XYZ file of N, CA, C and O in Angstrom:
592
model
N -48.561 -17.348 -34.562
C -47.128 -17.560 -34.603
C -46.377 -16.258 -34.312
O -45.392 -16.270 -33.602
N -46.894 -15.141 -34.868
C -46.252 -13.853 -34.623
C -46.322 -13.492 -33.143
O -45.394 -12.912 -32.598
N -47.448 -13.812 -32.486
C -47.591 -13.520 -31.058
C -46.582 -14.299 -30.224
O -46.047 -13.777 -29.257
N -46.343 -15.568 -30.582
C -45.372 -16.372 -29.844
C -43.975 -15.778 -29.972
O -43.241 -15.692 -28.990
N -43.588 -15.354 -31.167
C -42.281 -14.753 -31.372
C -42.159 -13.460 -30.572
O -41.115 -13.184 -29.974
N -43.228 -12.685 -30.555
C -43.220 -11.431 -29.801
C -43.056 -11.712 -28.298
O -42.268 -11.060 -27.617
N -43.798 -12.688 -27.792
C -43.734 -13.024 -26.364
C -42.344 -13.547 -26.008
O -41.766 -13.149 -24.989
N -41.773 -14.389 -26.851
C -40.432 -14.928 -26.596
C -39.401 -13.799 -26.616
O -38.535 -13.722 -25.745
N -39.512 -12.902 -27.576
C -38.586 -11.771 -27.660
C -38.727 -10.868 -26.439
O -37.730 -10.402 -25.865
N -39.957 -10.603 -26.005
C -40.192 -9.761 -24.832
C -39.623 -10.401 -23.567
O -38.993 -9.732 -22.751
N -39.825 -11.717 -23.419
C -39.280 -12.413 -22.253
C -37.751 -12.384 -22.255
O -37.123 -12.187 -21.213
N -37.146 -12.566 -23.400
C -35.684 -12.522 -23.503
C -35.168 -11.138 -23.130
O -34.160 -11.012 -22.418
N -35.850 -10.109 -23.573
C -35.455 -8.738 -23.256
C -35.576 -8.471 -21.757
O -34.683 -7.885 -21.140
N -36.659 -8.918 -21.136
C -36.863 -8.732 -19.697
C -35.783 -9.472 -18.914
O -35.208 -8.929 -17.972
N -35.494 -10.711 -19.309
C -34.471 -11.494 -18.612
C -33.096 -10.836 -18.751
O -32.337 -10.768 -17.781
N -32.779 -10.328 -19.920
C -31.483 -9.680 -20.139
C -31.374 -8.403 -19.317
O -30.328 -8.120 -18.727
N -32.435 -7.621 -19.229
C -32.380 -6.387 -18.444
C -32.276 -6.699 -16.964
O -31.580 -6.015 -16.227
N -32.939 -7.748 -16.483
C -32.817 -8.139 -15.077
C -31.408 -8.612 -14.769
O -30.867 -8.325 -13.706
N -30.789 -9.336 -15.685
C -29.438 -9.820 -15.491
C -28.458 -8.656 -15.413
O -27.622 -8.599 -14.520
N -28.551 -7.700 -16.314
C -27.628 -6.571 -16.292
C -27.856 -5.706 -15.065
O -26.917 -5.173 -14.498
N -29.085 -5.587 -14.596
C -29.362 -4.811 -13.397
C -28.728 -5.476 -12.178
O -28.102 -4.826 -11.364
N -28.855 -6.780 -12.063
C -28.304 -7.476 -10.904
C -26.776 -7.413 -10.905
O -26.162 -7.360 -9.857
N -26.146 -7.396 -12.077
C -24.699 -7.306 -12.129
C -24.217 -5.925 -11.698
O -23.196 -5.792 -11.068
N -24.954 -4.881 -12.017
C -24.558 -3.531 -11.671
C -24.668 -3.277 -10.174
O -23.936 -2.479 -9.632
N -25.597 -3.928 -9.503
C -25.844 -3.619 -8.113
C -25.154 -4.584 -7.151
O -25.454 -4.569 -5.975
N -24.241 -5.415 -7.624
C -23.534 -6.338 -6.738
C -22.617 -5.554 -5.807
O -21.816 -4.745 -6.246
N -22.737 -5.817 -4.517
C -21.886 -5.158 -3.539
C -20.812 -6.131 -3.079
O -21.000 -7.337 -3.097
N -19.711 -5.584 -2.668
C -18.579 -6.379 -2.194
C -18.114 -5.799 -0.871
O -17.985 -4.590 -0.729
N -17.884 -6.661 0.104
C -17.321 -6.221 1.369
C -15.838 -5.967 1.175
O -15.119 -6.818 0.647
N -15.397 -4.800 1.598
C -14.013 -4.385 1.424
C -13.429 -4.060 2.798
O -14.069 -3.379 3.593
N -12.232 -4.576 3.053
C -11.514 -4.225 4.270
C -10.302 -3.412 3.841
O -9.428 -3.915 3.134
N -10.278 -2.174 4.252
C -9.204 -1.265 3.889
C -8.329 -1.045 5.117
O -8.824 -0.663 6.177
N -7.049 -1.325 4.965
C -6.097 -1.135 6.063
C -5.207 0.046 5.730
O -4.569 0.071 4.676
N -5.169 1.027 6.636
C -4.277 2.173 6.484
C -3.134 1.949 7.469
O -3.357 1.855 8.680
N -1.916 1.842 6.946
C -0.760 1.521 7.784
C 0.240 2.669 7.816
O 0.104 3.649 7.094
N 1.251 2.490 8.650
C 2.322 3.463 8.840
C 1.828 4.713 9.572
O 2.302 5.815 9.321
N 0.873 4.516 10.476
C 0.360 5.623 11.291
C 1.356 5.839 12.426
O 1.656 4.920 13.182
N 1.859 7.071 12.540
C 2.923 7.355 13.495
C 2.480 7.720 14.890
O 3.276 7.680 15.814
N 1.216 8.094 15.089
C 0.762 8.532 16.409
C -0.729 8.257 16.575
O -1.462 8.120 15.592
N -1.163 8.204 17.824
C -2.581 7.979 18.117
C -3.407 9.263 18.097
O -4.599 9.224 18.307
N -2.794 10.390 17.862
C -3.500 11.674 17.847
C -4.214 11.889 16.517
O -3.758 11.454 15.462
N -5.338 12.574 16.566
C -6.046 12.959 15.350
C -6.892 11.857 14.750
O -7.257 10.883 15.415
N -7.204 12.020 13.469
C -8.086 11.105 12.741
C -7.476 10.699 11.412
O -6.657 11.433 10.849
N -7.925 9.563 10.913
C -7.583 9.123 9.559
C -8.818 9.392 8.703
O -9.912 8.912 9.006
N -8.650 10.192 7.666
C -9.733 10.534 6.745
C -9.511 9.750 5.462
O -8.437 9.833 4.853
N -10.526 9.001 5.048
C -10.426 8.156 3.854
C -11.528 8.545 2.884
O -12.683 8.723 3.287
N -11.173 8.648 1.621
C -12.184 8.910 0.589
C -12.059 7.856 -0.506
O -10.959 7.424 -0.845
N -13.204 7.453 -1.032
C -13.260 6.494 -2.133
C -13.824 7.210 -3.352
O -14.863 7.871 -3.261
N -13.139 7.091 -4.463
C -13.553 7.731 -5.719
C -13.831 6.644 -6.748
O -12.985 5.786 -6.985
N -15.007 6.686 -7.372
C -15.396 5.638 -8.324
C -15.333 6.069 -9.783
O -15.843 5.379 -10.650
N -14.709 7.213 -10.049
C -14.545 7.650 -11.441
C -13.412 8.669 -11.514
O -13.028 9.264 -10.496
N -12.922 8.873 -12.715
C -11.876 9.868 -12.920
C -12.386 11.266 -12.570
O -11.668 12.071 -11.970
N -13.634 11.534 -12.910
C -14.223 12.840 -12.606
C -14.320 13.069 -11.100
O -13.991 14.145 -10.600
N -14.752 12.052 -10.368
C -14.832 12.134 -8.909
C -13.455 12.428 -8.314
O -13.315 13.251 -7.408
N -12.429 11.774 -8.838
C -11.066 11.951 -8.349
C -10.541 13.347 -8.678
O -9.995 14.033 -7.808
N -10.720 13.781 -9.925
C -10.233 15.104 -10.346
C -10.902 16.235 -9.571
O -10.258 17.201 -9.180
N -12.219 16.122 -9.381
C -12.980 17.189 -8.721
C -12.996 17.064 -7.201
O -13.611 17.873 -6.517
N -12.322 16.011 -6.693
C -12.255 15.761 -5.247
C -13.641 15.662 -4.629
O -13.936 16.232 -3.594
N -14.503 14.900 -5.317
C -15.864 14.647 -4.842
C -16.034 13.132 -4.693
O -16.486 12.464 -5.621
N -15.663 12.595 -3.522
C -15.709 11.142 -3.332
C -17.124 10.597 -3.280
O -18.069 11.297 -2.924
N -17.250 9.325 -3.625
C -18.540 8.652 -3.513
C -18.772 8.211 -2.067
O -19.901 7.943 -1.669
N -17.685 8.136 -1.292
C -17.800 7.750 0.108
C -16.615 8.342 0.877
O -15.491 8.345 0.382
N -16.887 8.861 2.075
C -15.841 9.401 2.942
C -15.990 8.787 4.326
O -17.109 8.663 4.825
N -14.870 8.415 4.915
C -14.868 7.822 6.248
C -13.887 8.580 7.130
O -12.843 9.042 6.663
N -14.207 8.673 8.409
C -13.378 9.370 9.376
C -13.252 8.455 10.590
O -14.261 8.157 11.228
N -12.033 7.994 10.883
C -11.825 7.092 12.024
C -10.703 7.629 12.905
O -9.805 8.327 12.433
N -10.755 7.294 14.160
C -9.729 7.701 15.120
C -8.403 7.041 14.753
O -8.352 5.848 14.452
N -7.324 7.812 14.764
C -5.999 7.282 14.442
C -5.516 6.385 15.565
O -5.650 6.725 16.741
N -4.970 5.242 15.182
C -4.362 4.308 16.130
C -3.116 3.729 15.496
O -3.215 3.007 14.493
N -1.968 4.057 16.051
C -0.711 3.533 15.526
C -0.628 2.036 15.825
O -1.122 1.595 16.855
N -0.098 1.224 14.970
C 0.527 1.543 13.689
C -0.430 1.482 12.487
O -0.063 1.862 11.387
N -1.694 1.000 12.705
C -2.614 0.901 11.564
C -4.060 0.852 12.040
O -4.326 0.553 13.200
N -4.971 1.163 11.124
C -6.407 1.012 11.373
C -7.008 0.232 10.215
O -6.503 0.280 9.096
N -8.070 -0.497 10.516
C -8.799 -1.228 9.480
C -10.219 -0.711 9.432
O -10.839 -0.490 10.467
N -10.718 -0.532 8.230
C -12.050 0.004 8.002
C -12.798 -0.956 7.094
O -12.265 -1.401 6.076
N -14.024 -1.274 7.462
C -14.858 -2.144 6.629
C -15.890 -1.281 5.917
O -16.504 -0.398 6.524
N -16.062 -1.520 4.633
C -17.082 -0.818 3.871
C -17.650 -1.740 2.811
O -17.069 -2.775 2.504
N -18.767 -1.356 2.268
C -19.424 -2.135 1.220
C -19.499 -1.266 -0.028
O -20.024 -0.156 0.021
N -18.951 -1.781 -1.122
C -18.905 -1.027 -2.380
C -19.429 -1.877 -3.527
O -19.271 -3.096 -3.520
N -20.014 -1.214 -4.498
C -20.398 -1.911 -5.719
C -19.126 -2.262 -6.481
O -18.112 -1.584 -6.362
N -19.178 -3.322 -7.254
C -18.007 -3.705 -8.034
C -17.670 -2.583 -9.007
O -18.539 -1.843 -9.446
N -16.390 -2.443 -9.296
C -15.941 -1.401 -10.208
C -14.544 -0.928 -9.857
O -13.855 -1.515 -9.025
N -14.132 0.156 -10.486
C -12.808 0.719 -10.270
C -12.893 1.865 -9.269
O -13.781 2.717 -9.371
N -11.946 1.883 -8.322
C -11.921 2.897 -7.269
C -10.493 3.365 -7.037
O -9.540 2.611 -7.221
N -10.377 4.606 -6.585
C -9.132 5.116 -6.026
C -9.443 5.468 -4.580
O -10.447 6.122 -4.293
N -8.584 4.997 -3.679
C -8.727 5.303 -2.264
C -7.650 6.307 -1.874
O -6.477 6.132 -2.214
N -8.058 7.351 -1.185
C -7.144 8.369 -0.690
C -7.294 8.418 0.825
O -8.399 8.226 1.340
N -6.206 8.694 1.524
C -6.274 8.808 2.975
C -5.257 9.839 3.433
O -4.250 10.083 2.759
N -5.534 10.444 4.569
C -4.534 11.280 5.212
C -4.733 11.234 6.714
O -5.824 10.949 7.205
N -3.648 11.487 7.432
C -3.685 11.512 8.889
C -3.838 12.971 9.305
O -2.897 13.749 9.226
N -5.031 13.320 9.724
C -5.340 14.681 10.186
C -4.825 14.796 11.618
O -5.577 14.659 12.580
N -3.531 15.022 11.746
C -2.866 14.974 13.049
C -3.372 16.040 14.021
O -3.379 15.822 15.224
N -3.811 17.191 13.509
C -4.282 18.268 14.383
C -5.816 18.375 14.426
O -6.355 19.335 14.965
N -6.509 17.425 13.817
C -7.986 17.352 13.838
C -8.672 18.628 13.362
O -9.730 19.001 13.864
N -8.094 19.279 12.357
C -8.736 20.488 11.825
C -9.596 20.203 10.596
O -10.186 21.113 10.017
N -9.675 18.929 10.170
C -10.520 18.554 9.044
C -9.928 18.842 7.682
O -10.618 18.742 6.675
N -8.650 19.210 7.630
C -7.995 19.535 6.364
C -6.650 18.841 6.255
O -5.985 18.599 7.264
N -6.237 18.566 5.034
C -4.882 18.086 4.775
C -4.012 19.327 4.695
O -4.037 20.064 3.708
N -3.266 19.603 5.748
C -2.433 20.802 5.787
C -1.265 20.654 4.833
O -0.638 19.589 4.754
N -0.999 21.721 4.090
C 0.061 21.710 3.087
C 0.950 22.933 3.265
O 0.531 23.962 3.795
N 2.165 22.792 2.800
C 3.125 23.884 2.878
C 3.373 24.479 1.511
O 2.490 24.498 0.641
N 4.589 24.899 1.331
C 5.021 25.524 0.094
C 4.764 24.614 -1.109
O 5.009 23.412 -1.052
N 4.242 25.161 -2.173
C 3.937 24.441 -3.412
C 2.893 23.342 -3.235
O 2.819 22.411 -4.021
N 2.111 23.400 -2.153
C 1.055 22.425 -1.925
C 1.532 21.074 -1.429
O 0.784 20.102 -1.442
N 2.770 20.989 -0.978
C 3.307 19.725 -0.473
C 2.686 19.446 0.896
O 2.767 20.286 1.801
N 2.056 18.283 1.061
C 1.376 17.973 2.325
C 2.330 17.955 3.522
O 3.445 17.431 3.442
N 1.872 18.562 4.622
C 2.614 18.519 5.881
C 2.185 17.326 6.726
O 2.885 16.946 7.650
N 1.025 16.765 6.417
C 0.507 15.628 7.161
C 0.651 14.369 6.304
O 0.615 14.447 5.075
N 0.798 13.209 6.944
C 0.939 11.954 6.187
C -0.285 11.693 5.296
O -1.420 11.956 5.699
N -0.049 11.175 4.094
C -1.119 10.920 3.133
C -0.855 9.620 2.394
O 0.248 9.083 2.426
N -1.882 9.122 1.703
C -1.751 7.865 0.955
C -2.748 7.835 -0.199
O -3.786 8.495 -0.161
N -2.405 7.037 -1.208
C -3.292 6.706 -2.320
C -3.184 5.207 -2.544
O -2.134 4.617 -2.283
N -4.218 4.606 -3.061
C -4.099 3.211 -3.479
C -3.066 3.137 -4.601
O -2.920 4.074 -5.384
N -2.324 2.049 -4.650
C -1.273 1.831 -5.655
C -0.248 2.969 -5.702
O 0.171 3.402 -6.768
N 0.165 3.441 -4.525
C 1.145 4.527 -4.454
C 2.311 4.076 -3.588
O 2.118 3.606 -2.470
N 3.539 4.236 -4.098
C 4.723 3.786 -3.371
C 5.479 4.921 -2.694
O 6.495 4.686 -2.037
N 5.052 6.157 -2.862
C 5.688 7.294 -2.208
C 6.980 7.758 -2.839
O 7.634 8.659 -2.327
N 7.370 7.179 -3.968
C 8.653 7.509 -4.588
C 8.567 8.630 -5.618
O 9.576 9.089 -6.116
N 7.384 9.042 -5.956
C 7.199 10.098 -6.953
C 5.920 10.857 -6.602
O 5.168 10.426 -5.729
N 5.650 11.962 -7.274
C 4.386 12.654 -7.008
C 3.198 11.743 -7.344
O 3.289 10.915 -8.257
N 2.115 11.884 -6.607
C 0.919 11.095 -6.927
C 0.453 11.368 -8.353
O 0.719 12.431 -8.915
N -0.264 10.405 -8.911
C -0.710 10.511 -10.301
C -2.206 10.695 -10.428
O -2.873 11.207 -9.533
N -2.732 10.202 -11.527
C -4.144 10.361 -11.854
C -4.950 9.118 -11.456
O -4.428 8.180 -10.876
N -6.220 9.131 -11.788
C -7.126 8.028 -11.462
C -6.607 6.710 -12.021
O -6.577 5.698 -11.330
N -6.167 6.745 -13.268
C -5.707 5.529 -13.941
C -4.526 4.888 -13.205
O -4.442 3.673 -13.082
N -3.629 5.708 -12.674
C -2.438 5.207 -11.986
C -2.773 4.565 -10.640
O -2.144 3.597 -10.236
N -3.771 5.092 -9.943
C -4.058 4.654 -8.574
C -5.286 3.770 -8.443
O -5.620 3.344 -7.342
N -5.960 3.461 -9.540
C -7.214 2.704 -9.448
C -6.985 1.257 -9.017
O -5.938 0.666 -9.261
N -8.010 0.741 -8.350
C -8.049 -0.650 -7.894
C -9.370 -1.213 -8.375
O -10.405 -0.548 -8.261
N -9.361 -2.424 -8.905
C -10.596 -3.055 -9.367
C -11.204 -3.880 -8.233
O -10.574 -4.807 -7.736
N -12.420 -3.523 -7.837
C -13.163 -4.281 -6.830
C -14.092 -5.214 -7.605
O -15.079 -4.761 -8.191
N -13.783 -6.511 -7.644
C -14.620 -7.438 -8.414
C -15.918 -7.748 -7.682
O -15.981 -7.681 -6.451
N -16.929 -8.072 -8.420
C -18.206 -8.465 -7.829
C -18.336 -9.974 -7.777
O -17.441 -10.706 -8.182
N -19.449 -10.424 -7.228
C -19.787 -11.834 -7.284
C -19.051 -12.745 -6.343
O -18.817 -13.894 -6.665
N -18.661 -12.267 -5.175
C -17.974 -13.144 -4.235
C -18.345 -12.758 -2.813
O -18.555 -11.597 -2.517
N -18.408 -13.770 -1.942
C -18.659 -13.508 -0.533
C -17.368 -13.209 0.218
O -17.396 -12.799 1.363
N -16.228 -13.447 -0.427
C -14.949 -13.170 0.211
C -14.778 -11.663 0.400
O -15.243 -10.869 -0.408
N -14.068 -11.302 1.456
C -13.777 -9.892 1.704
C -12.588 -9.487 0.848
O -11.566 -10.181 0.816
N -12.719 -8.394 0.143
C -11.627 -7.854 -0.660
C -10.766 -7.013 0.284
O -11.265 -6.104 0.933
N -9.487 -7.318 0.393
C -8.601 -6.613 1.309
C -7.602 -5.769 0.535
O -7.068 -6.193 -0.484
N -7.372 -4.565 1.043
C -6.443 -3.638 0.409
C -5.712 -2.866 1.496
O -6.337 -2.405 2.456
N -4.400 -2.736 1.361
C -3.619 -1.943 2.310
C -3.057 -0.733 1.592
O -2.524 -0.846 0.482
N -3.184 0.423 2.220
C -2.532 1.624 1.720
C -1.649 2.170 2.838
O -2.016 2.117 4.013
N -0.479 2.653 2.476
C 0.529 3.085 3.440
C 0.667 4.604 3.404
O 0.788 5.180 2.318
N 0.658 5.216 4.586
C 0.830 6.667 4.678
C 2.284 7.057 4.437
O 3.201 6.349 4.861
N 2.478 8.191 3.757
C 3.804 8.730 3.485
C 3.858 10.192 3.900
O 2.834 10.875 3.907
N 5.060 10.664 4.212
C 5.284 12.076 4.519
C 6.461 12.531 3.695
O 7.472 11.831 3.589
N 6.343 13.722 3.095
C 7.490 14.292 2.359
C 8.299 15.157 3.280
O 7.869 15.769 4.181
């Protein structure tokens, strides 16, 4: 009888660990649209951050570089479900940097997820987007470039 209880408990534990593993590794197709691109020159640089630490330290989990095409570009990527902040900028001079002026104010157009351009950008919590798992539908998100 003790062996049966042990086997049942072991099987339940294995099934629970397999279930939690499969939930963590669910990927979702994401279509990210960057809009308000003013010119076809240069590149659009996009970074995806999956944690507050990644966002603060400017160490994205994924970076994409696409040719700029006015008025917008669409990028397809596959991400695990979770919370993300998307950042983008229009590298108009193709130097690989977000050029900034006095006080660090960007000279090139930039964007964050959940950003309206009416105030200074915020932290991870302010700009995060939840990418849900468990669906074959494409998750679509638009971010708009702004210039100060």
